[in-house]
Amino acid sequence: MMMTHFWFSIGCLLLRWVSETVGELRILFRIEASPYNDKMVLLIDTVSRNRIMIDDLRALAIFAKTVELGSFRAAAAKLGLSPSVISHHISRLEQQLGKTLLYRSTRRLSLTDDGKKLFNAAQSMLEAAERGLREITEASDEPSGNLILTLPAMFANSTLMDSIALFALRFSKVRLSIIFSDTAQELIRDGIDLAIRIGGLKDSALKCRRLFDMPRTLVATQAVFDSKPMPKHPEQLRDWDWIGVQMRPYHKVLIHSTGEEVKVDFQPRITVDSLDAVRRLTLAGVGLSTPPTFMIENDLQQGRLIEVLPDWEIESLGVYAVWPGNATRTSLSHRLIEFLTNETQLML
């Protein structure tokens, strides 16, 4: 009897939550007791244009996980179900909606337009649920463990490090190992939890989130203009000496204050794999370059470098957090990503 009263209480609490959350719906319910296991089953029917049921939410979660992992078999292994059960839930969801959500073949799955809309909604639902659970558990469970992070060497002297330092101070039980490298590391092969990278994602086995945009400035020394007149338009820069970066394409996009865009292709005189080296070579008068603005602000203020074509702005680069696709949303990687995303000090 004690178990019966327990489940009855839980059912009433759930009913109250549903009534408060979906106040515009009329809730019809009944409590059924099982004489075999003393468990109570709460059956909820809602009268509205669409029927909202627990099974539907379960099917949505299965659908989202299947799309995320790319196959019924992978989703089945992840969720501890059989592929046939996965297929059943998705087929039932399609029948209920009267829409095709997935195109199936022996090798891959692809989303229909309706499937894409539902996947985005399902992801939002799951993220909201996980966020709520995480907020509750974070209040009582202090994160701990090891976190291996890699980022370009130039960020060692940026405000990004100030944000990482704040994270380390707030979560004192997390041990950070930071690798500074201008060469992209193999995250999965090298056992790295999180990378900060410039530019978009190329490896489909990884996930990413844009953290901020990094402004750049076209600069050179006065000595560069001793032999050439100051350019008036980006087209005049094609034959100039440039300092290239191995990780970046050999072209620049300049945007005028009027909105005009010009793409300038060039062949670098010197190519390096370090932005610190780019700055040093630019200061030596080797040629033009577009380092991140935060790296050369003092050089501009002191007159060691000159901004070229100040009415034209170099296209900013996106800075991304990148992590292995199988990392959970409660991992230390996600903790740091959320922290960096919310930090106002990321304005470089």
Short mmCIF file of C-alpha atoms in Angstrom, two decimals:
data_model
loop_
_atom_site.label_atom_id
_atom_site.label_comp_id
_atom_site.label_asym_id
_atom_site.label_seq_id
_atom_site.Cartn_x
_atom_site.Cartn_y
_atom_site.Cartn_z
CA MET A 1 0.00 0.00 0.00
CA MET A 2 2.85 2.39 0.71
CA MET A 3 4.09 2.02 -2.88
CA THR A 4 0.54 2.61 -4.15
CA HIS A 5 0.27 5.87 -2.19
CA PHE A 6 3.72 6.90 -3.40
CA TRP A 7 2.84 6.49 -7.07
CA PHE A 8 -0.54 8.14 -6.52
CA SER A 9 1.30 11.19 -5.10
CA ILE A 10 3.67 11.26 -8.02
CA GLY A 11 0.72 11.05 -10.41
CA CYS A 12 -1.03 13.97 -8.73
CA LEU A 13 2.12 16.08 -8.84
CA LEU A 14 2.57 15.32 -12.53
CA LEU A 15 -1.08 16.16 -13.17
CA ARG A 16 -0.69 19.48 -11.36
CA TRP A 17 2.40 20.29 -13.44
CA VAL A 18 0.60 19.46 -16.68
CA SER A 19 -2.41 21.55 -15.63
CA GLU A 20 -0.20 24.55 -14.85
CA THR A 21 1.98 24.13 -17.95
CA VAL A 22 -0.81 23.48 -20.44
CA GLY A 23 -3.53 25.54 -18.82
CA GLU A 24 -5.55 26.00 -21.99
CA LEU A 25 -6.09 22.24 -22.38
CA ARG A 26 -8.73 20.15 -20.65
CA ILE A 27 -7.01 17.23 -18.91
CA LEU A 28 -8.82 13.91 -18.64
CA PHE A 29 -7.07 11.36 -16.49
CA ARG A 30 -7.46 8.22 -14.48
CA ILE A 31 -5.21 6.38 -12.08
CA GLU A 32 -4.90 2.64 -12.53
CA ALA A 33 -3.34 0.36 -9.94
CA SER A 34 -1.63 -2.89 -10.86
CA PRO A 35 -2.24 -5.71 -8.33
CA TYR A 36 1.01 -7.36 -9.42
CA ASN A 37 3.67 -4.74 -8.79
CA ASP A 38 1.98 -2.02 -6.69
CA LYS A 39 2.75 0.55 -9.38
CA MET A 40 0.35 3.24 -10.50
CA VAL A 41 0.02 4.23 -14.12
CA LEU A 42 -0.97 7.79 -14.90
CA LEU A 43 -2.87 8.00 -18.17
CA ILE A 44 -3.24 11.51 -19.55
CA ASP A 45 -5.39 12.45 -22.53
CA THR A 46 -5.54 16.02 -23.77
CA VAL A 47 -8.36 17.47 -25.77
CA SER A 48 -6.93 19.85 -28.37
CA ARG A 49 -6.10 19.97 -32.03
CA ASN A 50 -3.02 17.82 -31.39
CA ARG A 51 -2.70 15.12 -28.77
CA ILE A 52 0.32 15.57 -26.55
CA MET A 53 1.46 12.30 -25.02
CA ILE A 54 4.54 11.00 -23.27
CA ASP A 55 5.03 8.50 -26.10
CA ASP A 56 5.22 11.37 -28.56
CA LEU A 57 8.02 13.01 -26.59
CA ARG A 58 9.82 9.69 -26.43
CA ALA A 59 9.46 9.26 -30.20
CA LEU A 60 10.76 12.79 -30.75
CA ALA A 61 13.82 12.04 -28.64
CA ILE A 62 14.48 8.83 -30.57
CA PHE A 63 14.00 10.65 -33.87
CA ALA A 64 16.46 13.40 -32.88
CA LYS A 65 19.10 10.91 -31.73
CA THR A 66 18.72 8.91 -34.96
CA VAL A 67 19.27 12.00 -37.09
CA GLU A 68 22.20 13.09 -34.93
CA LEU A 69 23.96 9.72 -35.23
CA GLY A 70 23.03 9.12 -38.86
CA SER A 71 21.55 5.60 -38.72
CA PHE A 72 18.99 3.41 -36.97
CA ARG A 73 21.74 1.00 -35.91
CA ALA A 74 23.88 3.72 -34.29
CA ALA A 75 20.86 5.19 -32.50
CA ALA A 76 19.81 1.72 -31.31
CA ALA A 77 23.28 1.06 -29.87
CA LYS A 78 23.35 4.45 -28.17
CA LEU A 79 19.87 4.16 -26.67
CA GLY A 80 20.03 0.46 -25.80
CA LEU A 81 17.18 -0.44 -28.16
CA SER A 82 16.90 -2.62 -31.23
CA PRO A 83 16.93 -1.06 -34.72
CA SER A 84 13.40 -2.36 -35.27
CA VAL A 85 12.17 -0.45 -32.21
CA ILE A 86 13.86 2.71 -33.49
CA SER A 87 12.19 2.22 -36.87
CA HIS A 88 8.82 1.59 -35.22
CA HIS A 89 8.90 4.84 -33.24
CA ILE A 90 9.88 6.93 -36.25
CA SER A 91 7.30 5.25 -38.51
CA ARG A 92 4.62 5.83 -35.87
CA LEU A 93 5.64 9.48 -35.64
CA GLU A 94 5.38 9.83 -39.43
CA GLN A 95 1.96 8.17 -39.46
CA GLN A 96 0.68 10.39 -36.68
CA LEU A 97 1.88 13.55 -38.41
CA GLY A 98 0.94 12.39 -41.89
CA LYS A 99 4.37 13.51 -43.10
CA THR A 100 7.52 11.78 -44.32
CA LEU A 101 10.39 12.79 -42.05
CA LEU A 102 13.28 10.64 -43.32
CA TYR A 103 14.31 9.19 -46.65
CA ARG A 104 15.88 5.80 -45.94
CA SER A 105 18.42 3.86 -47.96
CA THR A 106 20.72 0.97 -47.11
CA ARG A 107 23.64 3.33 -46.62
CA ARG A 108 22.30 6.61 -45.25
CA LEU A 109 19.42 8.68 -43.98
CA SER A 110 18.41 12.09 -45.27
CA LEU A 111 15.92 14.57 -43.84
CA THR A 112 12.91 15.91 -45.71
CA ASP A 113 11.96 19.57 -45.26
CA ASP A 114 9.37 18.53 -42.65
CA GLY A 115 11.99 16.33 -41.02
CA LYS A 116 14.40 19.26 -40.75
CA LYS A 117 11.75 21.39 -39.05
CA LEU A 118 10.88 18.64 -36.59
CA PHE A 119 14.56 17.85 -35.91
CA ASN A 120 15.26 21.50 -35.01
CA ALA A 121 12.24 21.53 -32.70
CA ALA A 122 13.18 18.18 -31.15
CA GLN A 123 16.75 19.35 -30.55
CA SER A 124 15.47 22.50 -28.83
CA MET A 125 13.21 20.36 -26.65
CA LEU A 126 16.03 18.02 -25.62
CA GLU A 127 18.48 20.85 -25.03
CA ALA A 128 15.94 22.65 -22.83
CA ALA A 129 15.32 19.48 -20.82
CA GLU A 130 19.03 18.75 -20.44
CA ARG A 131 19.72 22.36 -19.54
CA GLY A 132 17.11 22.22 -16.79
CA LEU A 133 18.51 18.97 -15.41
CA ARG A 134 22.04 20.33 -15.64
CA GLU A 135 21.15 23.51 -13.76
CA ILE A 136 19.75 21.40 -10.93
CA THR A 137 22.71 19.02 -10.75
CA GLU A 138 25.31 21.76 -11.15
CA ALA A 139 24.04 23.40 -7.98
CA SER A 140 25.03 20.34 -5.97
CA ASP A 141 27.72 18.63 -8.03
CA GLU A 142 30.91 20.61 -8.44
CA PRO A 143 32.64 19.64 -11.73
CA SER A 144 35.98 17.89 -11.46
CA GLY A 145 38.43 16.02 -13.63
CA ASN A 146 40.94 16.64 -16.43
CA LEU A 147 40.28 18.83 -19.47
CA ILE A 148 42.76 18.97 -22.37
CA LEU A 149 42.43 22.12 -24.45
CA THR A 150 44.30 23.29 -27.56
CA LEU A 151 44.25 26.74 -29.12
CA PRO A 152 46.38 28.90 -31.47
CA ALA A 153 49.54 30.28 -29.87
CA MET A 154 48.51 33.88 -30.55
CA PHE A 155 45.70 33.60 -27.99
CA ALA A 156 48.26 33.24 -25.19
CA ASN A 157 48.29 37.05 -24.91
CA SER A 158 44.58 37.66 -25.52
CA THR A 159 41.57 38.27 -23.29
CA LEU A 160 40.49 34.72 -24.16
CA MET A 161 43.09 33.55 -21.64
CA ASP A 162 41.56 35.85 -19.04
CA SER A 163 38.24 34.04 -19.54
CA ILE A 164 39.90 30.63 -19.26
CA ALA A 165 41.61 31.81 -16.07
CA LEU A 166 38.21 32.83 -14.64
CA PHE A 167 36.89 29.36 -15.47
CA ALA A 168 39.84 27.76 -13.64
CA LEU A 169 39.24 29.97 -10.59
CA ARG A 170 35.53 29.22 -10.49
CA PHE A 171 35.93 25.45 -10.89
CA SER A 172 38.93 24.69 -8.72
CA LYS A 173 38.59 20.89 -9.04
CA VAL A 174 39.04 20.96 -12.83
CA ARG A 175 42.62 20.37 -13.97
CA LEU A 176 43.39 22.09 -17.27
CA SER A 177 46.09 21.07 -19.73
CA ILE A 178 46.49 23.74 -22.44
CA ILE A 179 48.34 23.14 -25.72
CA PHE A 180 49.29 26.26 -27.69
CA SER A 181 49.84 25.41 -31.34
CA ASP A 182 49.21 27.11 -34.67
CA THR A 183 48.90 23.66 -36.28
CA ALA A 184 45.47 22.03 -36.07
CA GLN A 185 45.64 19.02 -33.75
CA GLU A 186 43.84 15.72 -34.34
CA LEU A 187 41.38 15.84 -31.46
CA ILE A 188 40.26 12.21 -31.42
CA ARG A 189 43.65 10.73 -32.22
CA ASP A 190 45.48 12.92 -29.69
CA GLY A 191 42.88 12.60 -26.94
CA ILE A 192 42.05 16.33 -26.88
CA ASP A 193 38.74 17.34 -25.33
CA LEU A 194 38.29 20.79 -26.84
CA ALA A 195 39.95 23.01 -29.44
CA ILE A 196 39.64 26.72 -30.15
CA ARG A 197 40.04 27.19 -33.90
CA ILE A 198 39.84 29.93 -36.48
CA GLY A 199 37.52 29.28 -39.40
CA GLY A 200 34.79 26.74 -40.09
CA LEU A 201 34.56 23.05 -39.34
CA LYS A 202 35.92 20.55 -41.89
CA ASP A 203 35.76 17.23 -40.00
CA SER A 204 32.22 15.82 -39.87
CA ALA A 205 33.14 13.70 -36.84
CA LEU A 206 33.45 16.89 -34.78
CA LYS A 207 31.00 19.51 -33.57
CA CYS A 208 31.53 23.24 -33.26
CA ARG A 209 30.07 26.46 -31.91
CA ARG A 210 30.97 29.98 -32.97
CA LEU A 211 32.34 31.92 -29.99
CA PHE A 212 33.11 35.32 -31.47
CA ASP A 213 34.41 37.16 -34.54
CA MET A 214 38.03 38.27 -34.66
CA PRO A 215 38.70 41.61 -36.40
CA ARG A 216 41.83 41.96 -38.55
CA THR A 217 43.73 44.99 -39.86
CA LEU A 218 45.71 45.43 -43.10
CA VAL A 219 49.10 46.82 -42.05
CA ALA A 220 52.65 47.47 -43.21
CA THR A 221 55.63 49.61 -42.15
CA GLN A 222 56.46 53.03 -43.56
CA ALA A 223 59.50 51.47 -45.23
CA VAL A 224 57.20 49.47 -47.54
CA PHE A 225 55.84 52.73 -48.98
CA ASP A 226 59.24 54.29 -49.54
CA SER A 227 59.42 52.52 -52.91
CA LYS A 228 55.69 52.45 -53.72
CA PRO A 229 52.96 55.06 -53.42
CA MET A 230 50.18 54.56 -50.89
CA PRO A 231 47.43 52.51 -52.61
CA LYS A 232 43.99 54.05 -53.09
CA HIS A 233 42.06 50.87 -53.95
CA PRO A 234 42.45 47.16 -53.03
CA GLU A 235 42.96 46.22 -56.70
CA GLN A 236 46.34 47.95 -56.52
CA LEU A 237 47.56 45.48 -53.88
CA ARG A 238 47.63 42.34 -56.04
CA ASP A 239 51.30 42.69 -57.02
CA TRP A 240 52.59 43.83 -53.64
CA ASP A 241 54.72 41.71 -51.33
CA TRP A 242 52.51 39.78 -48.92
CA ILE A 243 53.21 37.64 -45.87
CA GLY A 244 51.09 34.50 -46.05
CA VAL A 245 49.86 32.06 -43.41
CA GLN A 246 49.89 28.36 -44.29
CA MET A 247 46.51 27.69 -42.67
CA ARG A 248 44.74 30.45 -44.61
CA PRO A 249 43.89 30.87 -48.34
CA TYR A 250 45.96 33.30 -50.40
CA HIS A 251 43.30 35.93 -50.86
CA LYS A 252 41.80 38.75 -48.82
CA VAL A 253 38.29 40.16 -48.85
CA LEU A 254 38.12 43.91 -48.19
CA ILE A 255 34.84 45.65 -47.43
CA HIS A 256 34.38 49.39 -47.97
CA SER A 257 32.29 51.53 -45.66
CA THR A 258 29.80 51.84 -48.55
CA GLY A 259 29.36 48.06 -48.63
CA GLU A 260 31.51 47.37 -51.69
CA GLU A 261 33.51 44.13 -51.45
CA VAL A 262 36.74 43.34 -53.28
CA LYS A 263 38.57 40.01 -53.28
CA VAL A 264 42.32 40.37 -53.67
CA ASP A 265 44.30 37.28 -54.75
CA PHE A 266 48.04 37.26 -54.07
CA GLN A 267 51.13 35.08 -54.04
CA PRO A 268 52.95 35.51 -50.72
CA ARG A 269 56.64 36.35 -50.71
CA ILE A 270 57.03 34.56 -47.39
CA THR A 271 54.74 31.91 -45.91
CA VAL A 272 54.78 30.99 -42.21
CA ASP A 273 52.71 28.85 -39.84
CA SER A 274 52.71 31.33 -36.94
CA LEU A 275 50.85 34.62 -36.53
CA ASP A 276 53.51 35.82 -34.12
CA ALA A 277 55.99 35.34 -36.97
CA VAL A 278 53.64 37.28 -39.27
CA ARG A 279 53.77 40.24 -36.91
CA ARG A 280 57.57 40.15 -36.59
CA LEU A 281 58.08 39.94 -40.35
CA THR A 282 55.63 42.79 -40.90
CA LEU A 283 57.50 44.94 -38.38
CA ALA A 284 60.71 44.14 -40.28
CA GLY A 285 59.23 45.65 -43.44
CA VAL A 286 58.95 42.42 -45.45
CA GLY A 287 55.46 43.16 -46.77
CA LEU A 288 51.73 43.50 -46.16
CA SER A 289 49.81 41.36 -43.69
CA THR A 290 46.42 41.16 -41.94
CA PRO A 291 47.10 40.05 -38.34
CA PRO A 292 44.36 40.05 -35.71
CA THR A 293 43.81 43.62 -34.55
CA PHE A 294 44.46 42.82 -30.89
CA MET A 295 47.99 41.67 -31.77
CA ILE A 296 49.10 44.94 -33.37
CA GLU A 297 47.10 47.61 -31.49
CA ASN A 298 50.20 48.86 -29.65
CA ASP A 299 52.26 48.82 -32.87
CA LEU A 300 49.66 51.06 -34.53
CA GLN A 301 49.50 53.42 -31.55
CA GLN A 302 53.31 53.69 -31.38
CA GLY A 303 53.61 54.26 -35.13
CA ARG A 304 55.62 51.10 -35.81
CA LEU A 305 52.92 49.95 -38.24
CA ILE A 306 50.59 51.86 -40.56
CA GLU A 307 47.04 50.85 -41.41
CA VAL A 308 46.67 50.47 -45.17
CA LEU A 309 43.42 51.61 -46.80
CA PRO A 310 41.72 52.59 -43.51
CA ASP A 311 38.38 53.08 -45.32
CA TRP A 312 38.40 49.38 -46.14
CA GLU A 313 37.85 46.67 -43.54
CA ILE A 314 39.37 43.20 -43.74
CA GLU A 315 36.80 40.44 -43.41
CA SER A 316 36.71 39.18 -39.82
CA LEU A 317 37.38 35.53 -38.99
CA GLY A 318 35.09 33.39 -36.88
CA VAL A 319 36.59 31.76 -33.80
CA TYR A 320 35.03 28.40 -32.92
CA ALA A 321 34.99 25.89 -30.10
CA VAL A 322 35.43 22.40 -31.62
CA TRP A 323 34.96 19.09 -29.82
CA PRO A 324 34.45 15.35 -30.54
CA GLY A 325 30.90 14.56 -31.59
CA ASN A 326 30.37 11.95 -28.87
CA ALA A 327 31.03 14.34 -25.97
CA THR A 328 27.99 14.61 -23.70
CA ARG A 329 26.33 17.93 -22.94
CA THR A 330 27.29 17.54 -19.29
CA SER A 331 31.00 17.08 -20.02
CA LEU A 332 33.73 19.47 -18.90
CA SER A 333 34.11 20.52 -22.54
CA HIS A 334 30.54 21.78 -22.64
CA ARG A 335 30.98 23.48 -19.28
CA LEU A 336 33.89 25.48 -20.68
CA ILE A 337 32.08 26.21 -23.96
CA GLU A 338 29.05 27.57 -22.10
CA PHE A 339 31.32 29.61 -19.86
CA LEU A 340 33.24 31.13 -22.79
CA THR A 341 30.03 31.83 -24.70
CA ASN A 342 28.62 33.80 -21.77
CA GLU A 343 31.81 35.70 -21.04
CA THR A 344 31.70 39.35 -22.06
CA GLN A 345 35.51 39.52 -22.04
CA LEU A 346 35.70 37.71 -25.40
CA MET A 347 35.66 41.03 -27.25
CA LEU A 348 39.21 40.94 -28.62
#
